[in-house]
Short mmCIF file of N, CA and C in Angstrom, two decimals:
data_model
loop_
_atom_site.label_atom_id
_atom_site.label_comp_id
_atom_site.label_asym_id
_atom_site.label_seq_id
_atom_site.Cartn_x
_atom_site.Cartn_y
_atom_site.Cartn_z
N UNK Q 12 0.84 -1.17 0.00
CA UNK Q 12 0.00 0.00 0.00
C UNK Q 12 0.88 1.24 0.00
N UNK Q 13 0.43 2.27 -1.01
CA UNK Q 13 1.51 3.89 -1.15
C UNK Q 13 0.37 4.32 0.07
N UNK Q 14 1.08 5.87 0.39
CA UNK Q 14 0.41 6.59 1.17
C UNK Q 14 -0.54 7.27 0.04
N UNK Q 15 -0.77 7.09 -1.05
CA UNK Q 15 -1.41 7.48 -1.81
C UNK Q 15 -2.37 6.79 -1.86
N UNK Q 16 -2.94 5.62 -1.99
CA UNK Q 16 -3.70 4.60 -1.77
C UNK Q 16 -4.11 4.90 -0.28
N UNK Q 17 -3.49 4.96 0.59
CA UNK Q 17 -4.06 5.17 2.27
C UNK Q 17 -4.81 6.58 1.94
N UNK Q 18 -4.14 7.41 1.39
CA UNK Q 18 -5.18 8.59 1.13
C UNK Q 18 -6.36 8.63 0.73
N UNK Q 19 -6.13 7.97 -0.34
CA UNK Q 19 -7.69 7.49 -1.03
C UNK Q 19 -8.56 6.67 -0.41
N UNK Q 20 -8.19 5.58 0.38
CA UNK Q 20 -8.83 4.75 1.56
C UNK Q 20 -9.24 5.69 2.09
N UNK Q 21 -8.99 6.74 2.83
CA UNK Q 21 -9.93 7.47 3.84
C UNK Q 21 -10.44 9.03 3.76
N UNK Q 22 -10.40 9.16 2.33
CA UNK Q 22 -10.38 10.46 1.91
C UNK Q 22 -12.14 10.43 2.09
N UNK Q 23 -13.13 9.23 1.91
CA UNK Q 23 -14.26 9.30 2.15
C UNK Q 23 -14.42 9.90 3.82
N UNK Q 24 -15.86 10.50 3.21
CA UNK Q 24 -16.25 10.99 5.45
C UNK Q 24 -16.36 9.49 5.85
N UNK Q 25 -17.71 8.84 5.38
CA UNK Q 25 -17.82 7.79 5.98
C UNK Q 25 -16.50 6.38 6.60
N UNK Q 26 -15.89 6.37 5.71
CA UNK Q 26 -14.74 5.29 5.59
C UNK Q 26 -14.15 6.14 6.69
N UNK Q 27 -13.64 7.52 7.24
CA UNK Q 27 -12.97 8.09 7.82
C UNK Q 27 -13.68 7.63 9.36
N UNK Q 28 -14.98 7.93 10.00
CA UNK Q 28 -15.69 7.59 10.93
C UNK Q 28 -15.53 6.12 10.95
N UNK Q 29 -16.03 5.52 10.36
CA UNK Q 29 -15.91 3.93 10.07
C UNK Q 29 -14.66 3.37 10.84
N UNK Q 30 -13.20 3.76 10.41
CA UNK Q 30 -11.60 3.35 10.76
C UNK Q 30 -11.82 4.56 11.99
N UNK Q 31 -12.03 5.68 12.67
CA UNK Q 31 -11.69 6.04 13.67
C UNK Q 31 -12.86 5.00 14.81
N UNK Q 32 -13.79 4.95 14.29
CA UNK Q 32 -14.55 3.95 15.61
C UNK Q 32 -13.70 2.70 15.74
N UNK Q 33 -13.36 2.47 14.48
CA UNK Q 33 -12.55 1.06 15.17
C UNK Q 33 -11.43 1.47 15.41
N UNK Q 34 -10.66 2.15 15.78
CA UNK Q 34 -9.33 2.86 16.65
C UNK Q 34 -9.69 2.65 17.69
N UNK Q 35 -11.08 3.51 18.16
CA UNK Q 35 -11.57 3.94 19.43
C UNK Q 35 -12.21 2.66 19.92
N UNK Q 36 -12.21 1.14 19.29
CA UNK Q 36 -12.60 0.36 20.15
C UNK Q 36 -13.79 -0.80 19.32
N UNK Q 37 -14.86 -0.36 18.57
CA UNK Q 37 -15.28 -1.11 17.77
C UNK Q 37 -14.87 -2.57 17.60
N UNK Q 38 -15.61 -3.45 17.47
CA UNK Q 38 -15.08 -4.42 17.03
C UNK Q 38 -16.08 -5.07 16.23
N UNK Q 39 -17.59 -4.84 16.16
CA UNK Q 39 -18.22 -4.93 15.05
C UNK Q 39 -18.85 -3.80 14.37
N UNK Q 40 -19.87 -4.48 13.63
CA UNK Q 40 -20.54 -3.77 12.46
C UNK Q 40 -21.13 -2.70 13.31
N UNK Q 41 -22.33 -3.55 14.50
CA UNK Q 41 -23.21 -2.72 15.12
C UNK Q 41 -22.67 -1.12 16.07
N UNK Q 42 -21.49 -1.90 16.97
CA UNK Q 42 -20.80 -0.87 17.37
C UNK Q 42 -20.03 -0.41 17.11
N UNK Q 43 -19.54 -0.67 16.00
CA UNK Q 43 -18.73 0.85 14.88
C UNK Q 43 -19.94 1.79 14.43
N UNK Q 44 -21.02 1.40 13.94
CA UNK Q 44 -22.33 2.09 13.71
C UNK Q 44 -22.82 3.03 14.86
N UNK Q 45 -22.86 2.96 16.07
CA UNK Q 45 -23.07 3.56 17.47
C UNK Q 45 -22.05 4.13 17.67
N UNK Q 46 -20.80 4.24 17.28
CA UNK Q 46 -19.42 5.06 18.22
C UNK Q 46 -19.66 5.71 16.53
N UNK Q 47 -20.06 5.72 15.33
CA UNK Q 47 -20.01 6.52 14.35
C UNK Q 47 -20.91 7.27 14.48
N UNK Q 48 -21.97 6.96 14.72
CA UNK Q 48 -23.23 7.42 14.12
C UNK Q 48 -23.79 7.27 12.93
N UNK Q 49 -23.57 6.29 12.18
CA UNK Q 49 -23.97 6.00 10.94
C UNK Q 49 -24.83 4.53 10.81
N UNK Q 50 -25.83 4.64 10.36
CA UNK Q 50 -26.33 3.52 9.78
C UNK Q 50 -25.61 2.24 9.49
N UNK Q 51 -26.13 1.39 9.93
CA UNK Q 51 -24.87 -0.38 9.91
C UNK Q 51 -25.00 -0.83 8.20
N UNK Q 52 -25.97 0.10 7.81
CA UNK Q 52 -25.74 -0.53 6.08
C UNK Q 52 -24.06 0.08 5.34
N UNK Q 53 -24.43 1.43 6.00
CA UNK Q 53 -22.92 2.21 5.26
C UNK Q 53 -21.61 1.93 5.83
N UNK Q 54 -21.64 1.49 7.37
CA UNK Q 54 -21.33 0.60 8.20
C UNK Q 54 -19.84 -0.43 7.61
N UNK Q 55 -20.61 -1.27 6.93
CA UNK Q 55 -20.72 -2.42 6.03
C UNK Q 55 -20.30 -2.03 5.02
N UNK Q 56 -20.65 -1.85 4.11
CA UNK Q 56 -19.96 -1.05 2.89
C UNK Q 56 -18.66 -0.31 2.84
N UNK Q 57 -18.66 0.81 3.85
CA UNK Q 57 -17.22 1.22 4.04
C UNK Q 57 -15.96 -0.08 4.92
N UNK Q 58 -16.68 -1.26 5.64
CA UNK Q 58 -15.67 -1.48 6.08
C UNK Q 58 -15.32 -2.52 5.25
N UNK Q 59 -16.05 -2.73 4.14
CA UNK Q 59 -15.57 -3.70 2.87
C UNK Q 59 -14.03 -2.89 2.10
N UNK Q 60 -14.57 -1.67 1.97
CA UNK Q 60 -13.60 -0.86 0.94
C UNK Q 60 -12.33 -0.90 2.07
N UNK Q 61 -12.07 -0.52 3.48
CA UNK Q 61 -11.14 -0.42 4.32
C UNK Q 61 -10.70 -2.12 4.52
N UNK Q 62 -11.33 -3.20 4.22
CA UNK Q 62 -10.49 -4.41 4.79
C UNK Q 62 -10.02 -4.48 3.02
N UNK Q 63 -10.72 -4.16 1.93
CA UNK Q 63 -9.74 -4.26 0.70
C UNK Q 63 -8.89 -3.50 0.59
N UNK Q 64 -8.95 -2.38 0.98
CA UNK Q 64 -7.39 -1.46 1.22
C UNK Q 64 -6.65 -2.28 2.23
N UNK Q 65 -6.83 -2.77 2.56
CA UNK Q 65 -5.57 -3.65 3.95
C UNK Q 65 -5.90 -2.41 5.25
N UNK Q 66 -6.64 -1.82 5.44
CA UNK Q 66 -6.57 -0.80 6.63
C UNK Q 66 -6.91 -1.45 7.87
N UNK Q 67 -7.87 -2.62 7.65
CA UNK Q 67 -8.77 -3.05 8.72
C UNK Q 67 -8.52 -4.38 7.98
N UNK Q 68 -8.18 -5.19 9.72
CA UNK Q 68 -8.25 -6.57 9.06
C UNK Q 68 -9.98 -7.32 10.49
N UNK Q 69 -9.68 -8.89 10.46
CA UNK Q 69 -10.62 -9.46 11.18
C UNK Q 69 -11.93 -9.15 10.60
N UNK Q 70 -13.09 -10.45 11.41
CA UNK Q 70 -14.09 -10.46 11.12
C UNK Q 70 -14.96 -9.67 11.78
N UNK Q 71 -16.47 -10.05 11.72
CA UNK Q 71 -17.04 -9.00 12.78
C UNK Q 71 -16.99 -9.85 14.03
N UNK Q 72 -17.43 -9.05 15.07
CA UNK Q 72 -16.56 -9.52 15.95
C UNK Q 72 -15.08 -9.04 16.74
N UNK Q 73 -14.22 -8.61 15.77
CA UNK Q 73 -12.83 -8.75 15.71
C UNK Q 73 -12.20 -8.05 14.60
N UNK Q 74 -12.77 -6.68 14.69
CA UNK Q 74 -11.97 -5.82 13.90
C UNK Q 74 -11.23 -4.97 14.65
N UNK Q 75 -10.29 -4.80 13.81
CA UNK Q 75 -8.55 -3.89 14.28
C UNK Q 75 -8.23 -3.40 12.94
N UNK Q 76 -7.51 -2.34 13.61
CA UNK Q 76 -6.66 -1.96 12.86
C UNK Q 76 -5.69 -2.17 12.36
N UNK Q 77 -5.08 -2.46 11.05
CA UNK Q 77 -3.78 -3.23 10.48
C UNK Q 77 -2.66 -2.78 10.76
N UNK Q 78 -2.30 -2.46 11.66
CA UNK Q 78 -0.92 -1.38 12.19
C UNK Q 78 0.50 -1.71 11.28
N UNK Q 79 0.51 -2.72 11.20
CA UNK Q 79 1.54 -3.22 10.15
C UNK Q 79 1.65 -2.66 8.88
N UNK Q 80 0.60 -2.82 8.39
CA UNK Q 80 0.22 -2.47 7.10
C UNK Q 80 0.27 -1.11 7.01
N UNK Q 81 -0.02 -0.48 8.27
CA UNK Q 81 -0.43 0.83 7.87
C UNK Q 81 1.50 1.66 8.32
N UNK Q 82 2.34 0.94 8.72
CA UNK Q 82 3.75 1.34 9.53
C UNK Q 82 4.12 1.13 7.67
N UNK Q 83 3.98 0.28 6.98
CA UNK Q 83 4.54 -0.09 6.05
C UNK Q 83 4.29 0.58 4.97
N UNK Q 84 2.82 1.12 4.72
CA UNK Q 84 2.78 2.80 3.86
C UNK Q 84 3.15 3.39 4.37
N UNK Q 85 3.86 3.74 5.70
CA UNK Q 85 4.43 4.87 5.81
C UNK Q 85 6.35 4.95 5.24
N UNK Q 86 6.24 3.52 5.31
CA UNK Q 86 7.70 3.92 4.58
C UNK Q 86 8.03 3.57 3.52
N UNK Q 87 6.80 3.05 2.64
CA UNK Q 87 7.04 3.26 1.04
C UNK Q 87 7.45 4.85 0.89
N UNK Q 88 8.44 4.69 0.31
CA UNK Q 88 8.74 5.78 -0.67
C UNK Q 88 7.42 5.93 -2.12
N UNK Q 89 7.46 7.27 -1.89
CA UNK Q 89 6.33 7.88 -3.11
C UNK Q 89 7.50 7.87 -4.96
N UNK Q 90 6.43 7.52 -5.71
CA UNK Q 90 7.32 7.11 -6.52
C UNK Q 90 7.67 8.88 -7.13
N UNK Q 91 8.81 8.50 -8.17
CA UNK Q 91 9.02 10.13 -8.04
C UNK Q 91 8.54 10.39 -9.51
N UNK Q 92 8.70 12.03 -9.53
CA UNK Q 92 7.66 12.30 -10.51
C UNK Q 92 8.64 13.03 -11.84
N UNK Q 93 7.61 12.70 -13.23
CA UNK Q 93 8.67 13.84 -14.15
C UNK Q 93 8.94 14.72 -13.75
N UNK Q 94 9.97 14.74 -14.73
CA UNK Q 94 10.39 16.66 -15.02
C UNK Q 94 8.68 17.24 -15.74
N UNK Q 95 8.07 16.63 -16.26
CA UNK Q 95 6.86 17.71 -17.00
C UNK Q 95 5.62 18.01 -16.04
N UNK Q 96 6.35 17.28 -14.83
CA UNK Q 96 4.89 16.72 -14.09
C UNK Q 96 4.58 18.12 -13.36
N UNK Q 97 5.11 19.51 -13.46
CA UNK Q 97 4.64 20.61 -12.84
C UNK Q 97 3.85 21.25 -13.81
N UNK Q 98 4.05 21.18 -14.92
CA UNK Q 98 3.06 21.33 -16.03
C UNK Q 98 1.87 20.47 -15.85
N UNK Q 99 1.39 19.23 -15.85
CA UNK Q 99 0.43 18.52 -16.29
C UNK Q 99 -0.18 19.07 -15.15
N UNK Q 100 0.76 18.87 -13.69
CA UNK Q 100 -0.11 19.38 -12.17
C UNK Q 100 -1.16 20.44 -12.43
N UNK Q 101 -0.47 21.06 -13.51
CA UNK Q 101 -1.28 22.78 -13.41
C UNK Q 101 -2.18 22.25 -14.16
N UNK Q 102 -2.58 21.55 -15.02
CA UNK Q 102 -3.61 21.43 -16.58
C UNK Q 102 -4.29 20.40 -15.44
N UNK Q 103 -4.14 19.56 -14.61
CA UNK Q 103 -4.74 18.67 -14.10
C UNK Q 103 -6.06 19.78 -13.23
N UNK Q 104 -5.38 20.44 -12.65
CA UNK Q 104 -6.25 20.98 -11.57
C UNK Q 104 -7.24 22.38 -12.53
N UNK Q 105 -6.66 22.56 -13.37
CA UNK Q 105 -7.49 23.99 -13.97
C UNK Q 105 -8.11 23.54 -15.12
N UNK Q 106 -8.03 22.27 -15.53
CA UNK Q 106 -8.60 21.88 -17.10
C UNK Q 106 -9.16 20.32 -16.64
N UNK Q 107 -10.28 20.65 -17.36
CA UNK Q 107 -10.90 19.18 -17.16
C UNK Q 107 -11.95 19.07 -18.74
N UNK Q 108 -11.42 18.34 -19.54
CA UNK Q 108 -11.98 17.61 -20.50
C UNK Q 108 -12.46 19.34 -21.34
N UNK Q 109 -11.41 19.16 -21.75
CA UNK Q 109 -11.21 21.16 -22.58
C UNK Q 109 -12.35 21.74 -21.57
N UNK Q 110 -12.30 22.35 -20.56
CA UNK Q 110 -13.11 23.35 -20.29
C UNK Q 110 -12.66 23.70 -18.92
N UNK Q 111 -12.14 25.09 -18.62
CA UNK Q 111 -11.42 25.64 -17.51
C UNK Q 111 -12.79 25.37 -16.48
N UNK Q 112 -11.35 25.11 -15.49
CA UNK Q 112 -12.70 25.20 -13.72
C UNK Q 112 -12.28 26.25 -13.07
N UNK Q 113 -11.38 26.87 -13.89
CA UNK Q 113 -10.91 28.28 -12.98
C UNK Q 113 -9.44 28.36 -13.60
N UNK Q 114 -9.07 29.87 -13.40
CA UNK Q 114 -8.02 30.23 -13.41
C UNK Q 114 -6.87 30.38 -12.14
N UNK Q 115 -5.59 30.24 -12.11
CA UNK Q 115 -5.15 30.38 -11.02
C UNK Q 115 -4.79 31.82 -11.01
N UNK Q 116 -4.26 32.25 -9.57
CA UNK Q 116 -4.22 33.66 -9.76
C UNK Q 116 -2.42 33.93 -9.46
N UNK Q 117 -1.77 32.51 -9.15
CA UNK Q 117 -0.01 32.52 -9.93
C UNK Q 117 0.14 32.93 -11.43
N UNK Q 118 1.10 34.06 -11.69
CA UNK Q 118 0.97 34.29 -13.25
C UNK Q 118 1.88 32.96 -13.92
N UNK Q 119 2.66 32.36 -13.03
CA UNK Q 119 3.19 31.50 -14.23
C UNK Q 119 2.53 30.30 -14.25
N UNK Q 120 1.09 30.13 -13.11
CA UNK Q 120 0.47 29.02 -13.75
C UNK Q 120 -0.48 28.89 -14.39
N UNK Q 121 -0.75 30.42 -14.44
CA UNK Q 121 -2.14 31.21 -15.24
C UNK Q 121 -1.31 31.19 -16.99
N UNK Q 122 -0.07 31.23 -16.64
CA UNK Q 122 0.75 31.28 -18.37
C UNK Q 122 0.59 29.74 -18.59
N UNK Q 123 0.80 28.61 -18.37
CA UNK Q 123 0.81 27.46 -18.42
C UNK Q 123 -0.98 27.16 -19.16
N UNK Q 124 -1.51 27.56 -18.12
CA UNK Q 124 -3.04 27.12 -18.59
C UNK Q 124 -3.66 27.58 -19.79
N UNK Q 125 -3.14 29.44 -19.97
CA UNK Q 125 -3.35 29.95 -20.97
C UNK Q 125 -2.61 29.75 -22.40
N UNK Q 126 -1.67 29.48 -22.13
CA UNK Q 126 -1.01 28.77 -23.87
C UNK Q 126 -1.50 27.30 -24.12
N UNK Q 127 -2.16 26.58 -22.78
CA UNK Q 127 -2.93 25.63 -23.45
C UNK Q 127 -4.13 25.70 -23.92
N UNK Q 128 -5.00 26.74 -23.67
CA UNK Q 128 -6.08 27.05 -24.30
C UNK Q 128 -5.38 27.85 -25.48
N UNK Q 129 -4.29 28.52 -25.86
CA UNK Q 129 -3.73 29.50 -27.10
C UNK Q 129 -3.68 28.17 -28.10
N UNK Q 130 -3.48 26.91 -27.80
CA UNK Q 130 -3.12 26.53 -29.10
C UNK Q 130 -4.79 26.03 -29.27
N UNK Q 131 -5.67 26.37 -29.35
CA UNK Q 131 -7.10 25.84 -29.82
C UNK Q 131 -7.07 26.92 -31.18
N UNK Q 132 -5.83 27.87 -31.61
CA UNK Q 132 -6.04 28.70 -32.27
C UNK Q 132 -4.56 28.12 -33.63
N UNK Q 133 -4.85 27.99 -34.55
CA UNK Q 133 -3.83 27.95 -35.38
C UNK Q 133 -2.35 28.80 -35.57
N UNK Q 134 -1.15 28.67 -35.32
CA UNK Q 134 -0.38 29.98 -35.90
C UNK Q 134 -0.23 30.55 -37.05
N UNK Q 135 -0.78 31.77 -36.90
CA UNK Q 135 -0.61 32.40 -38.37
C UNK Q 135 -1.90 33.08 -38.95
N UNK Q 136 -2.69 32.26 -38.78
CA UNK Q 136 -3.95 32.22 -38.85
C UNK Q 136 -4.57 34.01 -38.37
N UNK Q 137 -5.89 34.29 -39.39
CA UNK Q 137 -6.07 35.70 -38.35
C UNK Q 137 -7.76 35.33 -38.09
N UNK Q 138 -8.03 35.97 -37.29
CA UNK Q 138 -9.43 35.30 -36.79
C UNK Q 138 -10.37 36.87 -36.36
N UNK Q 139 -11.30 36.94 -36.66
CA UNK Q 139 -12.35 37.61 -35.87
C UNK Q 139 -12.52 37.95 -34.58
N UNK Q 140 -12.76 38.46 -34.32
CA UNK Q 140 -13.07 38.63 -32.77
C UNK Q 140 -14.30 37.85 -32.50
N UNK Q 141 -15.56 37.30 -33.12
CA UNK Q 141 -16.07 36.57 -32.84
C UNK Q 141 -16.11 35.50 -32.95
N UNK Q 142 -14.95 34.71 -33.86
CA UNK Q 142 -15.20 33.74 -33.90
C UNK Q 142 -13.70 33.24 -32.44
N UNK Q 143 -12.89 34.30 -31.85
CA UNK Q 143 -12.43 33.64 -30.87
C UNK Q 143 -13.02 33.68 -29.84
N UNK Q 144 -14.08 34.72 -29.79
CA UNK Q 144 -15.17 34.39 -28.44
C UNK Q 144 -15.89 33.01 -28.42
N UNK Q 145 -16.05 32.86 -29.90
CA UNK Q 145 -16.83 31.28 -29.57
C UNK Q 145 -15.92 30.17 -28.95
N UNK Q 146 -14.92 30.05 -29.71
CA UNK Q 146 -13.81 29.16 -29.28
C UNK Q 146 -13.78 29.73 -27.77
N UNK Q 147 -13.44 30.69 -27.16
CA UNK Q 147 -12.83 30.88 -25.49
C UNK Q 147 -14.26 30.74 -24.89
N UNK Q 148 -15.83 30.91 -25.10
CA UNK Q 148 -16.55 30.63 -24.91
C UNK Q 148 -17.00 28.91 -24.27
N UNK Q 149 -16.78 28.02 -25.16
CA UNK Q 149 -16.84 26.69 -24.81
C UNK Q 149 -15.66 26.20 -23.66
N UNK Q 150 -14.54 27.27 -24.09
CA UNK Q 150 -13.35 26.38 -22.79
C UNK Q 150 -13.84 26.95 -21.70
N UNK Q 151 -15.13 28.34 -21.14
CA UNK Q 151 -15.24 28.46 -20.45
C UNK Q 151 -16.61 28.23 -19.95
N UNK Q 152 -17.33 27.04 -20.90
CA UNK Q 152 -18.46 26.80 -20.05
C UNK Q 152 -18.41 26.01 -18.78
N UNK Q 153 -19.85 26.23 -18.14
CA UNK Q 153 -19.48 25.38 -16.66
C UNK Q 153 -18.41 25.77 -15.71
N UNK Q 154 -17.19 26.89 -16.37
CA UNK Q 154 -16.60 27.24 -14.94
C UNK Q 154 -16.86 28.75 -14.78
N UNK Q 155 -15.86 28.92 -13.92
CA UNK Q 155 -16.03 30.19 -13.03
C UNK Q 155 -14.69 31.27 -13.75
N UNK Q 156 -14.99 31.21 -15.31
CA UNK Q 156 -13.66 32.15 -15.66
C UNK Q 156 -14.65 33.05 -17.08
N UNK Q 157 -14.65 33.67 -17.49
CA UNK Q 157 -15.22 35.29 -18.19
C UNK Q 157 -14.69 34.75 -19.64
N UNK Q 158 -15.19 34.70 -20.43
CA UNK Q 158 -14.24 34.14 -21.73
C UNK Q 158 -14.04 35.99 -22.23
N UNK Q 159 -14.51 36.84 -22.09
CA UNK Q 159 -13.64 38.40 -22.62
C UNK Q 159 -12.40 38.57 -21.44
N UNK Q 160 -12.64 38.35 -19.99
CA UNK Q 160 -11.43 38.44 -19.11
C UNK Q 160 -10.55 36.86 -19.78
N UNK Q 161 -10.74 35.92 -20.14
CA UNK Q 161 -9.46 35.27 -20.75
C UNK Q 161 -9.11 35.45 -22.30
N UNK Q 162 -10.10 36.35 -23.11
CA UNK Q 162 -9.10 36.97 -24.41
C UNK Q 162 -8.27 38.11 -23.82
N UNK Q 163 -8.45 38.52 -22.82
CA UNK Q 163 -7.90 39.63 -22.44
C UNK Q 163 -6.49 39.13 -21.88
N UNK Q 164 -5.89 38.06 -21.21
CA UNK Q 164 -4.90 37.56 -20.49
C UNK Q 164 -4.41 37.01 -22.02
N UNK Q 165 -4.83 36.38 -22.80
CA UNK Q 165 -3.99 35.77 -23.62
C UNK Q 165 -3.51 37.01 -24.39
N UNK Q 166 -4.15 38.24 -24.87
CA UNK Q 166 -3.59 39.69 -25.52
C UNK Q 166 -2.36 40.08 -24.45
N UNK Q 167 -2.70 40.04 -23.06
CA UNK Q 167 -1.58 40.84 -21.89
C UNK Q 167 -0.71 39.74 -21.83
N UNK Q 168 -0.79 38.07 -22.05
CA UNK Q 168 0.20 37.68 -21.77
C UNK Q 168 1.45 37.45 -23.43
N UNK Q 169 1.14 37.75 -24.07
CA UNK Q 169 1.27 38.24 -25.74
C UNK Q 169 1.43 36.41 -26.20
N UNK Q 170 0.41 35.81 -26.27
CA UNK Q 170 0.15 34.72 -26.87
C UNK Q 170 -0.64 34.63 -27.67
N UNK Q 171 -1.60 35.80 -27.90
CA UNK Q 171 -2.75 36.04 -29.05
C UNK Q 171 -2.16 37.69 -29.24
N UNK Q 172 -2.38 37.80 -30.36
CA UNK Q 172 -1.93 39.89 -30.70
C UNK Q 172 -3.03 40.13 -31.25
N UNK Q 173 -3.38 41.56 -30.80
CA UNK Q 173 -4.95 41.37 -31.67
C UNK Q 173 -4.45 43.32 -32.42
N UNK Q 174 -5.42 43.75 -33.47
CA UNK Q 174 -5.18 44.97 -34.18
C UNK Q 174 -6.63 45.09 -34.62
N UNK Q 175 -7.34 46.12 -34.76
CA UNK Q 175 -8.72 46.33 -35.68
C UNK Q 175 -9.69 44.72 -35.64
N UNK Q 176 -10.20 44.28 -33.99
CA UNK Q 176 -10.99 43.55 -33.71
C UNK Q 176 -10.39 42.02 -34.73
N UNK Q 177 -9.31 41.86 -35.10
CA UNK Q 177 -8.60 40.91 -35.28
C UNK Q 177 -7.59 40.25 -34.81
N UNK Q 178 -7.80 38.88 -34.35
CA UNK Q 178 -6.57 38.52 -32.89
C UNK Q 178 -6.06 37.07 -34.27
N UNK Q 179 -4.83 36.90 -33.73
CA UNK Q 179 -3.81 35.79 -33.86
C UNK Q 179 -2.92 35.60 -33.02
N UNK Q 180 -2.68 34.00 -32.75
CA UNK Q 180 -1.86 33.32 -31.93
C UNK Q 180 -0.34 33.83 -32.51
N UNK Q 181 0.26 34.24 -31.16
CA UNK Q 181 1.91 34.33 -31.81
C UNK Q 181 2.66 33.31 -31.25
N UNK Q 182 3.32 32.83 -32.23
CA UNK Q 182 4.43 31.62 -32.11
C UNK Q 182 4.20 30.87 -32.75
N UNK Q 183 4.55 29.44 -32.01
CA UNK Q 183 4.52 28.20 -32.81
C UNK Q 183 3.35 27.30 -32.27
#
C-alpha cells in the first residue's frame, strides 16, 4: 500500500468515521455504527472498501486496525515524478476535459493554462473577434472564468496579438 492509496482509503467521510470507531474500540458492524453514528448498512460497505485497502483486518466480531500495514505505507517511498509533471499538475487541476474550472491567480500558472487554451487557435492564422469568443466561450463553459477576461490575459500575456478587432496566436 503507497500513502497514496491510504489517502484514497480514507479520503471518504464515511470510511474516515468507520476506521476512527474502530481505533476507538469497535469491534463490530453494530458498534462501529453507534461510536459513528452512521447507519450499519454504510457501516458495512465502508468497512468492505477499508479491509480491501488492507486498513482493517478481522471479522465482525474482531476488527482492528492493520498497524503493520499501515507502519509499512508509511515507509514506502512515493514514486518520483517527471520533469513535466509541474506542467500537467497545473492542466490537471485547472482543465478538465477542454473546459477551464478556474483560473489560477499565480501568473506562471495562469501562463501554463493559458497557452494551453492558445493553441485551440492555429499559428498564423487571423481570426475575428467573434469567432475567438466562440472558441474561449466553450473552454469556459461550466466554470467560473469570463471568456472576454481570458481573451484579455492571452492579448496581456502576448500569446494572441490582436489589431482592428482581429486577434492571432503568436508563435509556434
Amino acid at each position: 500500500m503507497t500513502a497514496q492509496a491510504l489517502a484514497g482509503a480514507l479520503a471518504d467521510d464515511v470510511r474516515r468515521k468507520v476506521f476512527a470507531a474502530i481505533v476507538l474500540g469497535g469491534t463490530d458492524a453494530p458498534a462501529v455504527a453507534a461510536r459513528a453514528g452512521l447507519p450499519t448498512r454504510q457501516v458495512v460497505t465502508a468497512l468492505r472498501r477499508l479491509v480491501d485497502a488492507g486498513l482493517v483486518t478481522g471479522g465482525d466480531g474482531d476488527l482492528r486496525v492493520d498497524t503493520d500495514h499501515l507502519r509499512e505505507a508509511a515507509r514506502t517511498p512515493s514514486a518520483p515524478h517527471p520533469a513535466g509533471d509541474a506542467t500537467d499538475r497545473v492542466l490537471r487541476t485547472f482543465v478538465r476535459a477542454d473546459r477551464l474550472v478556474g483560473l489560477p491567480a499565480q501568473r506562471g500558472r495562469r501562463r501554463v493554462v493559458l497557452a494551453h487554451v492558445a493553441r485551440s487557435f492555429e499559428p498564423g492564422v487571423r481570426y475575428p473577434e467573434r469567432a475567438v469568443d466562440e472558441v474561449l466561450r466553450r473552454w469556459c463553459e461550466d466554470g467560473g472564468t469570463d471568456h472576454v477576461a481570458l481573451r484579455r490575459y492571452l492579448v496581456d500575456e502576448q500569446l494572441m496579438a490582436r489589431e482592428q478587432g482581429v486577434y492571432w496566436r503568436i508563435g509556434g
